[in-house]
mmCIF file of C-alpha atoms in Angstrom:
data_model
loop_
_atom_site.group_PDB
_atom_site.id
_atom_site.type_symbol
_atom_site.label_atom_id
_atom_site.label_comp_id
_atom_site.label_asym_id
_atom_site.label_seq_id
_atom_site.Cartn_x
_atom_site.Cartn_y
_atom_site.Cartn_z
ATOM 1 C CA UNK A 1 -0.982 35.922 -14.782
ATOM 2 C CA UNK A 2 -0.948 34.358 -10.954
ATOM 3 C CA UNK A 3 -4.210 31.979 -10.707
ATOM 4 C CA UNK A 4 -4.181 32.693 -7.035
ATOM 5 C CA UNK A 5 -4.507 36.434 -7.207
ATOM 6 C CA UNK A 6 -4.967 38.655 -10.051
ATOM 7 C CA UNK A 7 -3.377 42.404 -9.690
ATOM 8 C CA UNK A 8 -6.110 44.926 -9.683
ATOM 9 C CA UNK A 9 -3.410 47.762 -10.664
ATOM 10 C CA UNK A 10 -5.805 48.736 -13.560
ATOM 11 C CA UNK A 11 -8.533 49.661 -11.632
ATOM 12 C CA UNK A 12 -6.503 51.740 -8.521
ATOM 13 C CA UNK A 13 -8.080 54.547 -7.837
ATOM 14 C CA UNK A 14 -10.990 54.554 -9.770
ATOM 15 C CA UNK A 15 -14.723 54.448 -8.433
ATOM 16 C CA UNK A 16 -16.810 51.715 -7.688
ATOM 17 C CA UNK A 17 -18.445 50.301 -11.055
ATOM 18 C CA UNK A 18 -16.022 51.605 -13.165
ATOM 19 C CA UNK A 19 -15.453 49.112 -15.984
ATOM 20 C CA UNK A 20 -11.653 47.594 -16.356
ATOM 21 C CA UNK A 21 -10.726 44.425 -17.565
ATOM 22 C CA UNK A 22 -8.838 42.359 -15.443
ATOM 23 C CA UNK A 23 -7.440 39.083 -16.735
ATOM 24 C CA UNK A 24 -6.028 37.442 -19.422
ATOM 25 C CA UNK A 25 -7.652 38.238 -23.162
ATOM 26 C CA UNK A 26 -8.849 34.462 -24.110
ATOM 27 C CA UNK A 27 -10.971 35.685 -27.743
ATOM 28 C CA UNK A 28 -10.450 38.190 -30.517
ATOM 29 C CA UNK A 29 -13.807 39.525 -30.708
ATOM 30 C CA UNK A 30 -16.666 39.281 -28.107
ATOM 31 C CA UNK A 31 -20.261 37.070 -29.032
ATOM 32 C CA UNK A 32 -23.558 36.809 -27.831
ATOM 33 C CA UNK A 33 -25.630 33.395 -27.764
ATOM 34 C CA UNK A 34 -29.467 34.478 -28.041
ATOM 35 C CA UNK A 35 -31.751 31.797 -27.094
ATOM 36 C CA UNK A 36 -35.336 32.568 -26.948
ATOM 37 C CA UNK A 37 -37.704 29.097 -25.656
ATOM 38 C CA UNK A 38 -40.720 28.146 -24.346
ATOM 39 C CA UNK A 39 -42.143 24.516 -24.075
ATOM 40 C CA UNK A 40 -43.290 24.618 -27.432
ATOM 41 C CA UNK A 41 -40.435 26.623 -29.332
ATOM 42 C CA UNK A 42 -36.722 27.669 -29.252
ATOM 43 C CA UNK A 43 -35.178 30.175 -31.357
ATOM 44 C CA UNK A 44 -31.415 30.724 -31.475
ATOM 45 C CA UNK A 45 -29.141 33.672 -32.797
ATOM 46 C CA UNK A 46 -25.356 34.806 -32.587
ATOM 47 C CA UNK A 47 -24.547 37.945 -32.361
ATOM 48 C CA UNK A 48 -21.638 40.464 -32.870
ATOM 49 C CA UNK A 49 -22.888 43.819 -32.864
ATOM 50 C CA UNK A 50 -24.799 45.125 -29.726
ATOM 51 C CA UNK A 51 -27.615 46.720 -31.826
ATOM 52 C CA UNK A 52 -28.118 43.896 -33.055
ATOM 53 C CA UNK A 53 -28.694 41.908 -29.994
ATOM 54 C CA UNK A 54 -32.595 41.453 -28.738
ATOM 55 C CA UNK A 55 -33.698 43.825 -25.830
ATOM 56 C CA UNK A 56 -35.270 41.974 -22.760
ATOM 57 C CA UNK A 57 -38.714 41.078 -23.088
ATOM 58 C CA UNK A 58 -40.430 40.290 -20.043
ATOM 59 C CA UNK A 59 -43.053 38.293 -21.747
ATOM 60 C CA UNK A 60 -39.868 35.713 -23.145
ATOM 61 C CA UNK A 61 -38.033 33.257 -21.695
ATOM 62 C CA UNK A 62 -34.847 34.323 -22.573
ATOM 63 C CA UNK A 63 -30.838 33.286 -22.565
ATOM 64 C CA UNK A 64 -27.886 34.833 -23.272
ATOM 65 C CA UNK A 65 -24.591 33.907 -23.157
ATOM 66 C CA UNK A 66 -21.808 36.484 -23.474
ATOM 67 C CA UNK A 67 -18.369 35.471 -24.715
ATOM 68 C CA UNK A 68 -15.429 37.270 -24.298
ATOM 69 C CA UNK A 69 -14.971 40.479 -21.717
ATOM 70 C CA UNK A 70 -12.091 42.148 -22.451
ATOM 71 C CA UNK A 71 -13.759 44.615 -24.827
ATOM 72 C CA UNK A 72 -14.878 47.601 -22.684
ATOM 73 C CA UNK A 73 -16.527 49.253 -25.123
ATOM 74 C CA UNK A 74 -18.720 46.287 -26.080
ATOM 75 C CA UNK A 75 -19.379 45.429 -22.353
ATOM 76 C CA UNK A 76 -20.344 48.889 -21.772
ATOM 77 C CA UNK A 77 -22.724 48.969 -24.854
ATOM 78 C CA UNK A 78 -24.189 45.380 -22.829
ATOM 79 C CA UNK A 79 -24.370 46.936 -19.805
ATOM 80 C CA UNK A 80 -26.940 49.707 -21.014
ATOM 81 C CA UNK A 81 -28.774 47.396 -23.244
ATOM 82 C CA UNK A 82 -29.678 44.612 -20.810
ATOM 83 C CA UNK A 83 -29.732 47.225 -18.069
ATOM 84 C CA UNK A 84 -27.200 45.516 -15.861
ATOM 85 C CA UNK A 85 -25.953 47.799 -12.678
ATOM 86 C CA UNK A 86 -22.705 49.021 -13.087
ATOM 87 C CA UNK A 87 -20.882 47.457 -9.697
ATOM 88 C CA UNK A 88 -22.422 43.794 -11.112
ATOM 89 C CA UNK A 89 -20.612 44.224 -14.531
ATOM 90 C CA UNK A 90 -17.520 45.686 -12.641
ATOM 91 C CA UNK A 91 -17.657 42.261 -10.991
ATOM 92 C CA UNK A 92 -17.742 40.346 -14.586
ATOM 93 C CA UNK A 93 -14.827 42.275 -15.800
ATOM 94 C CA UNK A 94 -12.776 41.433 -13.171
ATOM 95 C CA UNK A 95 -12.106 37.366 -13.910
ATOM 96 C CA UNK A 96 -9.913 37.457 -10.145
ATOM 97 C CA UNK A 97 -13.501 38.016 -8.324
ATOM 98 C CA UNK A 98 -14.260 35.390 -5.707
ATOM 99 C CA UNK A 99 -17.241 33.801 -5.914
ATOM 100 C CA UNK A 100 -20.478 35.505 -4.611
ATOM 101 C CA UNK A 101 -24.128 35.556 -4.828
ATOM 102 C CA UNK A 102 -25.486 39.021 -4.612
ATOM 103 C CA UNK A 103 -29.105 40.819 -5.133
ATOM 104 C CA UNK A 104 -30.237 43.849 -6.351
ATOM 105 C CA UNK A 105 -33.472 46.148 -6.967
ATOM 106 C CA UNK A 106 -34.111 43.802 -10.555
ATOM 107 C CA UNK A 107 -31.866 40.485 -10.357
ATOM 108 C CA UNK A 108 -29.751 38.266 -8.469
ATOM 109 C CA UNK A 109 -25.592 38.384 -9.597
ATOM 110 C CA UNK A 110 -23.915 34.767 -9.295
ATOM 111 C CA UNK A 111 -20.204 34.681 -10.583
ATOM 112 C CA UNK A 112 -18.097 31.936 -9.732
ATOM 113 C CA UNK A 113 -15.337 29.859 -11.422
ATOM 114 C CA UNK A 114 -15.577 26.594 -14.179
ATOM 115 C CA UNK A 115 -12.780 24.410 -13.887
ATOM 116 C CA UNK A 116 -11.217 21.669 -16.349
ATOM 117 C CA UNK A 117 -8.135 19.983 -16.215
ATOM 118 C CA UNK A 118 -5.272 19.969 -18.711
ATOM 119 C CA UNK A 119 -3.716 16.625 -18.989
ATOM 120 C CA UNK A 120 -0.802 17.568 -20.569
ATOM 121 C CA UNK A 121 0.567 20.638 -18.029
ATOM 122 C CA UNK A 122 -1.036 18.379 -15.214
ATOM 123 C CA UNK A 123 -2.643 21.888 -14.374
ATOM 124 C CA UNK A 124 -5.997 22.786 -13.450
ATOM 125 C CA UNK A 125 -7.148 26.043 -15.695
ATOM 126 C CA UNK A 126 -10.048 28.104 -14.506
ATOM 127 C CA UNK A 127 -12.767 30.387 -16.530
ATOM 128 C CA UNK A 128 -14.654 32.694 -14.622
ATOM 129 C CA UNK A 129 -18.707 32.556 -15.092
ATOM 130 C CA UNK A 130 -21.111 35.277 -14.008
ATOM 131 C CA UNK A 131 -25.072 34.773 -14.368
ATOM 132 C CA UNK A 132 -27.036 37.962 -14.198
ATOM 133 C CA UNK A 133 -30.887 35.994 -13.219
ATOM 134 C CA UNK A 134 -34.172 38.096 -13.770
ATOM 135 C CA UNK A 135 -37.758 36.928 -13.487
ATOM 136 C CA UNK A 136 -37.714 36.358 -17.116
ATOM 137 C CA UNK A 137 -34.068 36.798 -18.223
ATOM 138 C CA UNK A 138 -30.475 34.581 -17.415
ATOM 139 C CA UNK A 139 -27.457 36.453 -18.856
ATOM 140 C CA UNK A 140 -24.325 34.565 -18.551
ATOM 141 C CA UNK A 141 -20.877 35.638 -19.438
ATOM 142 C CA UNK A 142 -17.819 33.331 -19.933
ATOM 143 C CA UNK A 143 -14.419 34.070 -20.820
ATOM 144 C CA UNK A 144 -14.089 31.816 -24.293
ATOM 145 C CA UNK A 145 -15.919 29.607 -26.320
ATOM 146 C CA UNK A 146 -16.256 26.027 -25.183
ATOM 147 C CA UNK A 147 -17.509 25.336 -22.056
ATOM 148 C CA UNK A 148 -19.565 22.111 -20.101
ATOM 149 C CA UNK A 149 -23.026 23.983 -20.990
ATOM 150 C CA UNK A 150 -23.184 22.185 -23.765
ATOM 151 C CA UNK A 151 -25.396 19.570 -23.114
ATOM 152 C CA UNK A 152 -27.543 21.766 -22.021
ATOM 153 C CA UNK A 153 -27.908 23.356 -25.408
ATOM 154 C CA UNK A 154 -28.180 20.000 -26.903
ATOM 155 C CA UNK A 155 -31.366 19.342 -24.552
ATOM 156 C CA UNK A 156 -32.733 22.825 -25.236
ATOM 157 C CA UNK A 157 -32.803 22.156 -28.346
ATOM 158 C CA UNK A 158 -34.479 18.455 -28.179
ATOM 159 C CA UNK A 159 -36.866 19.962 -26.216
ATOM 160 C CA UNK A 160 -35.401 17.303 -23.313
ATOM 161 C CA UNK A 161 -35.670 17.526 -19.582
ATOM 162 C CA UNK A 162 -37.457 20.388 -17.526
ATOM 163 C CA UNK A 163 -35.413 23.250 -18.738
ATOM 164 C CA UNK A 164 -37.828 24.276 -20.980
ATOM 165 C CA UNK A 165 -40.811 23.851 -19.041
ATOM 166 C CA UNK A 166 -39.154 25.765 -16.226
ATOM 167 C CA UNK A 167 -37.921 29.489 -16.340
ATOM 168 C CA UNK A 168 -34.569 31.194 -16.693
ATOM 169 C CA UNK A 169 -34.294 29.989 -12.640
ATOM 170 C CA UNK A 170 -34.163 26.540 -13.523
ATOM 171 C CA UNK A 171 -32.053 27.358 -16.211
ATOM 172 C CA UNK A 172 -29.114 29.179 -14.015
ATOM 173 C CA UNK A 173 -29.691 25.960 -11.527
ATOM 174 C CA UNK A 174 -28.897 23.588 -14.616
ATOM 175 C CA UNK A 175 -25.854 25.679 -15.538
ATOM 176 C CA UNK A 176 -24.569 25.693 -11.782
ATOM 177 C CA UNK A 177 -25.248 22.217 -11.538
ATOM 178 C CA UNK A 178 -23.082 21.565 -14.913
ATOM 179 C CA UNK A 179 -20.095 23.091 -13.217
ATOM 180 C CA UNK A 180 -20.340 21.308 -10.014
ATOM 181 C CA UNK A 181 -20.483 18.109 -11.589
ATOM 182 C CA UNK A 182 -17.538 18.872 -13.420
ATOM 183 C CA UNK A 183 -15.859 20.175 -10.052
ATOM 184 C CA UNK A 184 -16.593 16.633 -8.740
ATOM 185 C CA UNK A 185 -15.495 14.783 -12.024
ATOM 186 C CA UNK A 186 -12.299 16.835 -11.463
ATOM 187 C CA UNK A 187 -11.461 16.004 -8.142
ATOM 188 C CA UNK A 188 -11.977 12.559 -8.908
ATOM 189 C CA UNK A 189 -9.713 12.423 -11.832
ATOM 190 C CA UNK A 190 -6.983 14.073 -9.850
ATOM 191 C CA UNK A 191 -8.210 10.931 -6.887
ATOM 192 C CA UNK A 192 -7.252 8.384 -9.007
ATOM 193 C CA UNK A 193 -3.864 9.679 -9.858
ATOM 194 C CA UNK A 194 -3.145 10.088 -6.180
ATOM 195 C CA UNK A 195 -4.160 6.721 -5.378
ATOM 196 C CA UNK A 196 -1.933 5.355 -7.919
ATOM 197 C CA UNK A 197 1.235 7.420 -5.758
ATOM 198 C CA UNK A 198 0.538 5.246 -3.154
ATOM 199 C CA UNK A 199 2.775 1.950 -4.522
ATOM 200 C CA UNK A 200 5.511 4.390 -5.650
ATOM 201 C CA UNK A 201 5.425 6.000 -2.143
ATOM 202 C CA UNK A 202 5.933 2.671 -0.252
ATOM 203 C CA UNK A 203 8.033 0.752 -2.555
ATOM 204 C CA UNK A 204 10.623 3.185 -3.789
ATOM 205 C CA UNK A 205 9.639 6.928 -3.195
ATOM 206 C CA UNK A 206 12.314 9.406 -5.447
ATOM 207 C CA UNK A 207 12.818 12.726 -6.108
ATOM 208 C CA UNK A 208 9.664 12.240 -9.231
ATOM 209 C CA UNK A 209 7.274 11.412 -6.644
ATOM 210 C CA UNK A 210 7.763 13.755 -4.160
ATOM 211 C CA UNK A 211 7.500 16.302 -7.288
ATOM 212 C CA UNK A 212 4.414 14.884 -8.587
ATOM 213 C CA UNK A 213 3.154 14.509 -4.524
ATOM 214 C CA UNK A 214 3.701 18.433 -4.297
ATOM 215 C CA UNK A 215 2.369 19.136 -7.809
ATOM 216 C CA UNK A 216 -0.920 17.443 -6.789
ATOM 217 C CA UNK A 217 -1.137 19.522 -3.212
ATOM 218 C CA UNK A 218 -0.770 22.649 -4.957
ATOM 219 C CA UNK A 219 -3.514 21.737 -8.133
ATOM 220 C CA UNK A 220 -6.009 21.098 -5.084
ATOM 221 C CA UNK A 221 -5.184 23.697 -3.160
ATOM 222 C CA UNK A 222 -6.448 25.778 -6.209
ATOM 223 C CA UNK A 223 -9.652 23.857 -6.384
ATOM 224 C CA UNK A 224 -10.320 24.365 -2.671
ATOM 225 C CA UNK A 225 -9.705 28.278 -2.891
ATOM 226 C CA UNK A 226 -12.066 28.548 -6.107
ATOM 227 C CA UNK A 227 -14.791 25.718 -4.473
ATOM 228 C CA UNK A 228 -14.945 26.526 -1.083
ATOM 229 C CA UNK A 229 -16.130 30.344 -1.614
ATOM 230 C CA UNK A 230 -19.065 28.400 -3.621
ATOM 231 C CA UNK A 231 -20.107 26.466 -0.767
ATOM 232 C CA UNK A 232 -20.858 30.213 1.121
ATOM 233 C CA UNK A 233 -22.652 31.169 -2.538
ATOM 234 C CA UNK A 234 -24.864 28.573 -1.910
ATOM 235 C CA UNK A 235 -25.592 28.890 2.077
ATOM 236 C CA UNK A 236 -26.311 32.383 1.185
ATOM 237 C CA UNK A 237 -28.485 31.910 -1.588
ATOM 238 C CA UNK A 238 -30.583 29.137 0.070
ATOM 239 C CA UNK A 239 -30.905 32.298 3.170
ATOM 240 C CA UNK A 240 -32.590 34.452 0.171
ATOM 241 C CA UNK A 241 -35.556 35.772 -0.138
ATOM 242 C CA UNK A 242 -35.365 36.521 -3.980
ATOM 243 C CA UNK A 243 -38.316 36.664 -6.002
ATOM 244 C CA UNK A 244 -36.160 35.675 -9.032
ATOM 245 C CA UNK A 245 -35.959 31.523 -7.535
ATOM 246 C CA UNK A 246 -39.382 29.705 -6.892
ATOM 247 C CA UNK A 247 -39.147 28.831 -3.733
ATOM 248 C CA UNK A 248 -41.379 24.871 -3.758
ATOM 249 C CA UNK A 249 -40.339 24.462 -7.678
ATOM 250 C CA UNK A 250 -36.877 25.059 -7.947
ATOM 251 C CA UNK A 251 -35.363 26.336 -4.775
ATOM 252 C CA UNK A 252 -35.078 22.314 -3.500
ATOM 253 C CA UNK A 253 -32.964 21.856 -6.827
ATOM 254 C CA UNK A 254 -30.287 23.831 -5.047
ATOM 255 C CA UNK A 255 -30.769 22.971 -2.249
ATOM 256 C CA UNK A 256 -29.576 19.790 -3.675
ATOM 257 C CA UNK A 257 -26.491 21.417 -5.484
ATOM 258 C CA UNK A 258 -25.561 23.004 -1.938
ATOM 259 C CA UNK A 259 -24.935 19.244 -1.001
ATOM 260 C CA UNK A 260 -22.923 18.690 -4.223
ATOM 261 C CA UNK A 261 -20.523 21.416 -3.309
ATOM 262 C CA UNK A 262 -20.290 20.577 0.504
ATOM 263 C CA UNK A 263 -19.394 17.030 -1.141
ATOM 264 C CA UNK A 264 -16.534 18.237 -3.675
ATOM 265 C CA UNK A 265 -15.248 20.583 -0.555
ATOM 266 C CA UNK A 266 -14.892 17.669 1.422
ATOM 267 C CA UNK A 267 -13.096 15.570 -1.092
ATOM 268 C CA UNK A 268 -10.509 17.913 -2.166
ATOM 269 C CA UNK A 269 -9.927 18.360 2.096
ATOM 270 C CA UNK A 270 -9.795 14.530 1.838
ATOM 271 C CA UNK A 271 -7.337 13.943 -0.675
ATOM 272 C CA UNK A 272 -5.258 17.138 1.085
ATOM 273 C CA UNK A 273 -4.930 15.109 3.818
ATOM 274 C CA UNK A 274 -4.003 12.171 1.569
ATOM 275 C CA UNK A 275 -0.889 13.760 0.307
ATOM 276 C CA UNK A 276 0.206 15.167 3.531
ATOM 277 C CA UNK A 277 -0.110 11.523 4.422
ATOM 278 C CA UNK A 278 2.476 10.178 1.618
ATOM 279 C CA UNK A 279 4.804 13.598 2.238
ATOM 280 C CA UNK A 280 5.163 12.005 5.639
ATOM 281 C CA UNK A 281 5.826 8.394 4.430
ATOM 282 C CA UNK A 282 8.437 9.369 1.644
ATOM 283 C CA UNK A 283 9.955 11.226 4.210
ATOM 284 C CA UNK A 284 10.003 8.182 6.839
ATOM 285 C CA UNK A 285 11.219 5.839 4.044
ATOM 286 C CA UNK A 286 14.445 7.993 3.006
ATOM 287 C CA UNK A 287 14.966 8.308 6.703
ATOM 288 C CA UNK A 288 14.607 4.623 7.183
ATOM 289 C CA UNK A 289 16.914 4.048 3.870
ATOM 290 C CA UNK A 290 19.655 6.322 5.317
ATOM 291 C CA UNK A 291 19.464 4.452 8.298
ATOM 292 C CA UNK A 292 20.165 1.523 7.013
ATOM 293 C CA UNK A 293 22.915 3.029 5.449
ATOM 294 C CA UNK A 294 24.266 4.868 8.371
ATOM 295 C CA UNK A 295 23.943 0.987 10.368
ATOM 296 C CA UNK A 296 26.337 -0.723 7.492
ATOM 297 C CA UNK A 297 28.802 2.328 8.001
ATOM 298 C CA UNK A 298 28.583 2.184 11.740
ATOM 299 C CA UNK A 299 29.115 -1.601 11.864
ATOM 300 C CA UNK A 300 32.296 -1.487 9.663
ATOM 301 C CA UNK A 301 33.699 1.541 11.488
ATOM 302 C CA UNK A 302 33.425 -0.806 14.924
ATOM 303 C CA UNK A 303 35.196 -3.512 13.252
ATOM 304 C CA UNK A 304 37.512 -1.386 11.993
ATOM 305 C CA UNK A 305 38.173 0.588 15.614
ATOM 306 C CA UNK A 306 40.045 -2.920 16.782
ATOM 307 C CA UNK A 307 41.665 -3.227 13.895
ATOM 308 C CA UNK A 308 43.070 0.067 13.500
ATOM 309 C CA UNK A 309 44.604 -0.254 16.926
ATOM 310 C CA UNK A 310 46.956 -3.420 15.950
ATOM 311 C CA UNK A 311 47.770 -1.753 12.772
ATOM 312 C CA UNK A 312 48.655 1.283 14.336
ATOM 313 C CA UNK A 313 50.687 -0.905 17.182
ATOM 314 C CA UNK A 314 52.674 -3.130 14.913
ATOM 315 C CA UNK A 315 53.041 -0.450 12.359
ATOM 316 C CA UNK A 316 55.378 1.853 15.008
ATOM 317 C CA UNK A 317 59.287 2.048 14.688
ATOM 318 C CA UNK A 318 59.790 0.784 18.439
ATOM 319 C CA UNK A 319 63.660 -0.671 17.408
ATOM 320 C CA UNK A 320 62.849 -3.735 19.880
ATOM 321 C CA UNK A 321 59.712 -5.601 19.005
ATOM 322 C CA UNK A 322 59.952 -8.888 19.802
ATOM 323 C CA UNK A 323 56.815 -10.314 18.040
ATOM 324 C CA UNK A 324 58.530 -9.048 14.813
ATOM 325 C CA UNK A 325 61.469 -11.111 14.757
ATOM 326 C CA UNK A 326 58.946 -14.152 15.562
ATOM 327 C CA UNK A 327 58.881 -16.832 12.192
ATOM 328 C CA UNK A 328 54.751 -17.394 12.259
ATOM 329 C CA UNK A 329 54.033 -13.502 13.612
ATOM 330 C CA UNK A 330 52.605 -11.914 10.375
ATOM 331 C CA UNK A 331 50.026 -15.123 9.679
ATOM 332 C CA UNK A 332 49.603 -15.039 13.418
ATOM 333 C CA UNK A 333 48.243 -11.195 13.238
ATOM 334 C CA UNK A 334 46.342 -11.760 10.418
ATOM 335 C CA UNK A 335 44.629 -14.568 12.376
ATOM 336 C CA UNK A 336 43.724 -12.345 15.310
ATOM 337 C CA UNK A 337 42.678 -9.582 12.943
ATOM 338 C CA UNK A 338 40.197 -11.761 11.323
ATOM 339 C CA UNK A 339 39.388 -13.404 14.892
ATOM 340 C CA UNK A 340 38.269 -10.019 16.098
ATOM 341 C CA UNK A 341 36.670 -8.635 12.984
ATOM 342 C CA UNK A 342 34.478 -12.427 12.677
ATOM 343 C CA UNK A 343 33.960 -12.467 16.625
ATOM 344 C CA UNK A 344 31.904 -8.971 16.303
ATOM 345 C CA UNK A 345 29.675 -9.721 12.965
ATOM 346 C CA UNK A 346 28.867 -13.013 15.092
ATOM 347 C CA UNK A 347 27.764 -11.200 17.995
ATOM 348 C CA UNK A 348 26.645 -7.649 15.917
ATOM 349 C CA UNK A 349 24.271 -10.600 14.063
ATOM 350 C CA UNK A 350 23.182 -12.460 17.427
ATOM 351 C CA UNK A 351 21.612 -8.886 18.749
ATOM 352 C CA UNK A 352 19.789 -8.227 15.360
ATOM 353 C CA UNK A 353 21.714 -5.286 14.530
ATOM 354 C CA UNK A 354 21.723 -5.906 11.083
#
């Protein structure tokens, strides 16, 4: 399926906050990650039923983390049990959605993409992560298993940091800010490989580089159209007036991410301009190597033009020629030819023409 734009064929004609997949099916079965915390304790539970799964409680901090959306039955089943409005979970479903930052009557809706980079295909992959954020409540759904919210977990769990002296807020901030930083660890690692282009592009650009050159244009290109539509999340959040973000506690923390973004927006425009920058220098150095070429063709053909001219003279079938009944008029033409063609590398050389 296109990364760029996902067909929405399955959902044609249907009303808003109808539920349709839309993507690629990443996991067999769909999860749920229960995490329950305060300061003092933390308790954690999978899930694969939906009766199964804990109700809201707005006297608990709680977390969960949906994996897998493909199953419309299941996400329906979600959608009644954590009470999430049908055009938000339409949004989920659909892993093409651009990034937004929405509110409604009882929670804000974030979605936006997590990127990593596969070494191998030189290819930057993309999961799509929504965050439903009550007063109380962060439900977060992912496409598969393995993410860069791991950490987090790990200082959940060790009772390390503020994200369990803070609420569910601070927990969508640390999430957000997990994905950034990886946005910026990307851009970097796809930095260094451009800067290492630049030898190959001035000492001896090929048909590989300009292939790798265009490989790395299009990868950022991709970032830019998943990162930039973050930057507006985050303008538009910071405009909010939600109740579900404390405004002196934890608002400044995204404030904070907003410059992170801006940051990895400007660095992908950076290195953009970077590669346009070698496309045009490859280009001027097989236009300066054909040149060249073109100059040692060009100065040959002039020697040759005199040349040519005796050959063609002394090579007619005039009967009377007198210079061909001379004794010394064969080494005598070969002198002159090599007179001529010596006389115009001397003076080809003396005006720096090659």
């Amino acid at each position: 399926m296109a990364r760029f734009f996902k067909k929405r064929t399955e959902n044609r004609g249907l009303p808003p906050g109808s539920l349709v997949f839309i993507g690629t099916k990443k996991v067999d079965d769909p999860t749920v990650e229960y995490i329950s915390y305060n300061e003092e304790n933390i308790s954690v539970g999978e899930f694969i039923k939906v009766d199964n799964v804990p109700r809201t409680d707005p006297e608990k901090k709680q977390w969960y983390n949906i994996t897998g959306l493909d199953n419309v039955q299941f996400m329906d089943d979600m959608q009644t049990r954590l009470r999430i409005h049908p055009l938000a979970m339409e949004d989920v479903m659909n892993t093409g959605q651009r990034a937004k930052f929405e509110e409604f009557d009882d929670f804000v809706f974030i979605t936006l993409k997590m990127l990593r980079f596969d070494e191998k295909a030189t290819r930057v992959i993309s999961e799509q992560v929504s965050m439903v954020l009550r007063e109380t409540t962060l439900i977060t759904f992912q496409e598969e298993p393995g993410d860069t919210f791991e950490a987090i977990r790990e200082r959940m769990k060790n009772s390390k940091g503020n994200v369990r002296k803070n609420g569910p807020d601070y927990l969508a901030y640390a999430l957000l800010d997990s994905i950034v930083d990886n946005y910026i660890y990307l851009v970097e690692t796809l930095g260094e490989k451009i800067d290492d282009l630049e030898l190959q592009v001035l000492d001896d650009p090929d048909d590989d580089v300009l292939l790798l050159i265009n490989n790395y244009k299009r990868e950022l290109h991709f970032i830019l159209k998943v990162v930039k539509p973050v930057n507006e999340l985050m303008l538009k959040l910071l405009k909010s007036q939600t109740p579900y973000i404390q405004k002196n506690r934890v608002m400044p923390f995204y404030r904070d991410l907003a410059g992170l973004v801006t940051h990895a927006v400007e660095s992908v425009e950076t290195y953009r301009t970077v590669l346009n920058d070698y496309i045009q220098i490859y280009h001027s150095n097989v236009s300066y190597k054909m040149n060249e070429i073109m100059k040692v063709l060009t100065i040959f053909s002039a020697i040759f033009i005199p040349l040519s001219f005796f050959a063609g003279v002394y090579g007619t079938n005039f009967v009377h020629f007198p210079e061909l009944d001379y004794k010394y008029a064969y080494p005598i033409f070969w002198g002159a030819v090599i007179t001529i063609a010596g006389g115009m590398l001397y003076i080809f050389k003396r005006r720096g023409w090659f």
